[in-house]
Amino acid sequence: QVQLVESGGGWVQPGGSLRLSCVASRSIFSINAMGWYRQAPGKERELVARIISDGALYYTDSVKGRFSISRDNAKNTVYLQMNSLKPEDTAVYYCHAAVVRRIVDDYWGQGTQVTVSS
């Protein structure tokens, strides 16, 4: 089992920055992939960014060049640095972990609200 706790959300003006943190209850060396998803009101949850255990990075097109995912293995923590925020980035952001065996086990944090408005 993996427990995930997000923090760092809040309100920011357009063009501002936030850094989200996700602390995992076990070493992230044992987790094959970690990522950030978001869900805006009335919208489906979407993948924002993902980091794989081999270091590969993936971003959805809408955040490329603005968001950056990183990890600190010693702290069991994954970060999402969000720059140049836009109102359309407003959503609840969820940390996600995938542990791959014969099937993929998925784990989710409770979410942290990000609101971008003037």
Tab-separated table of C-alpha atoms in Angstrom:
chain	number	residue	atom	x	y	z
A	1	GLN	CA	0.000	0.000	0.000
A	2	VAL	CA	1.050	3.547	-0.711
A	3	GLN	CA	-0.353	6.603	0.992
A	4	LEU	CA	0.089	9.930	-0.775
A	5	VAL	CA	-0.319	13.378	0.743
A	6	GLU	CA	-0.381	16.496	-1.424
A	7	SER	CA	0.269	20.049	-0.352
A	8	GLY	CA	1.124	23.418	-1.850
A	9	GLY	CA	-2.129	24.376	-3.504
A	10	GLY	CA	-3.756	27.737	-3.113
A	11	TRP	CA	-4.784	30.877	-4.935
A	12	VAL	CA	-2.488	32.667	-7.348
A	13	GLN	CA	-2.860	35.411	-9.940
A	14	PRO	CA	-2.408	34.613	-13.633
A	15	GLY	CA	1.271	34.434	-14.460
A	16	GLY	CA	2.186	33.383	-10.955
A	17	SER	CA	3.799	30.210	-9.681
A	18	LEU	CA	3.094	27.422	-7.224
A	19	ARG	CA	4.974	24.297	-6.224
A	20	LEU	CA	2.972	21.220	-5.292
A	21	SER	CA	4.457	18.482	-3.133
A	22	CYS	CA	3.474	14.843	-2.783
A	23	VAL	CA	4.912	12.772	0.055
A	24	ALA	CA	4.691	8.994	-0.283
A	25	SER	CA	4.541	6.556	2.613
A	26	ARG	CA	7.195	4.290	1.124
A	27	SER	CA	10.405	4.782	-0.791
A	28	ILE	CA	9.659	6.045	-4.262
A	29	PHE	CA	12.356	3.691	-5.526
A	30	SER	CA	9.683	0.987	-5.195
A	31	ILE	CA	7.133	2.949	-7.226
A	32	ASN	CA	7.329	2.544	-10.990
A	33	ALA	CA	5.734	5.847	-11.886
A	34	MET	CA	4.479	8.918	-10.102
A	35	GLY	CA	2.513	11.728	-11.568
A	36	TRP	CA	0.105	14.560	-11.217
A	37	TYR	CA	-3.447	14.623	-12.500
A	38	ARG	CA	-5.986	17.400	-12.297
A	39	GLN	CA	-9.739	17.696	-12.435
A	40	ALA	CA	-11.578	20.933	-13.079
A	41	PRO	CA	-15.286	21.405	-12.325
A	42	GLY	CA	-17.381	19.588	-14.912
A	43	LYS	CA	-14.312	18.050	-16.537
A	44	GLU	CA	-12.753	14.605	-16.525
A	45	ARG	CA	-9.553	13.956	-14.652
A	46	GLU	CA	-6.530	14.403	-16.899
A	47	LEU	CA	-2.855	13.554	-16.687
A	48	VAL	CA	-0.652	16.614	-16.236
A	49	ALA	CA	2.837	15.194	-15.733
A	50	ARG	CA	4.504	11.889	-14.963
A	51	ILE	CA	7.955	10.749	-13.938
A	52	ILE	CA	8.986	7.133	-14.487
A	53	SER	CA	11.440	5.191	-12.333
A	54	ASP	CA	14.073	5.376	-15.084
A	55	GLY	CA	13.833	9.166	-15.047
A	56	ALA	CA	11.726	9.637	-18.170
A	57	LEU	CA	9.394	12.629	-18.044
A	58	TYR	CA	6.024	13.139	-19.707
A	59	TYR	CA	3.856	16.248	-19.886
A	60	THR	CA	0.516	16.997	-21.405
A	61	ASP	CA	0.806	19.502	-24.244
A	62	SER	CA	-1.027	22.277	-22.435
A	63	VAL	CA	1.623	22.541	-19.691
A	64	LYS	CA	4.830	21.940	-21.648
A	65	GLY	CA	7.323	24.700	-21.006
A	66	ARG	CA	5.450	25.885	-17.921
A	67	PHE	CA	5.324	22.926	-15.519
A	68	SER	CA	8.157	20.734	-14.303
A	69	ILE	CA	7.941	17.463	-12.379
A	70	SER	CA	10.826	16.362	-10.176
A	71	ARG	CA	11.552	14.038	-7.284
A	72	ASP	CA	13.612	13.881	-4.120
A	73	ASN	CA	14.151	10.204	-3.366
A	74	ALA	CA	15.602	10.859	0.088
A	75	LYS	CA	12.392	12.626	1.099
A	76	ASN	CA	10.009	10.254	-0.715
A	77	THR	CA	8.619	13.336	-2.389
A	78	VAL	CA	7.553	14.317	-5.887
A	79	TYR	CA	7.093	17.956	-6.839
A	80	LEU	CA	5.219	19.810	-9.519
A	81	GLN	CA	6.606	23.276	-10.181
A	82	MET	CA	3.958	25.325	-11.956
A	83	ASN	CA	4.991	28.584	-13.610
A	84	SER	CA	3.121	31.051	-15.806
A	85	LEU	CA	-0.170	29.807	-14.431
A	86	LYS	CA	-3.341	30.428	-16.404
A	87	PRO	CA	-6.979	30.500	-15.279
A	88	GLU	CA	-7.546	27.254	-17.177
A	89	ASP	CA	-5.062	25.575	-14.831
A	90	THR	CA	-7.620	25.922	-12.035
A	91	ALA	CA	-8.418	22.433	-10.756
A	92	VAL	CA	-7.948	19.979	-7.955
A	93	TYR	CA	-4.528	18.434	-8.426
A	94	TYR	CA	-4.030	14.804	-7.421
A	95	CYS	CA	-0.833	12.909	-6.831
A	96	HIS	CA	-0.766	9.435	-8.351
A	97	ALA	CA	1.486	6.406	-7.934
A	98	ALA	CA	1.593	3.253	-10.036
A	99	VAL	CA	3.118	-0.014	-8.877
A	100	VAL	CA	3.443	-2.497	-11.714
A	101	ARG	CA	3.184	-6.247	-11.172
A	102	ARG	CA	0.948	-8.496	-13.300
A	103	ILE	CA	-1.504	-5.633	-13.092
A	104	VAL	CA	-1.034	-1.972	-12.283
A	105	ASP	CA	-1.884	-0.932	-8.742
A	106	ASP	CA	-2.987	2.690	-8.578
A	107	TYR	CA	-2.817	4.972	-5.568
A	108	TRP	CA	-4.203	8.474	-5.225
A	109	GLY	CA	-3.797	11.364	-2.859
A	110	GLN	CA	-6.718	13.398	-1.583
A	111	GLY	CA	-5.996	16.343	-3.846
A	112	THR	CA	-5.040	19.965	-3.403
A	113	GLN	CA	-6.964	22.896	-4.867
A	114	VAL	CA	-5.231	25.280	-7.252
A	115	THR	CA	-7.126	28.423	-8.195
A	116	VAL	CA	-5.738	30.861	-10.764
A	117	SER	CA	-7.655	34.115	-11.040
A	118	SER	CA	-7.277	37.856	-10.744
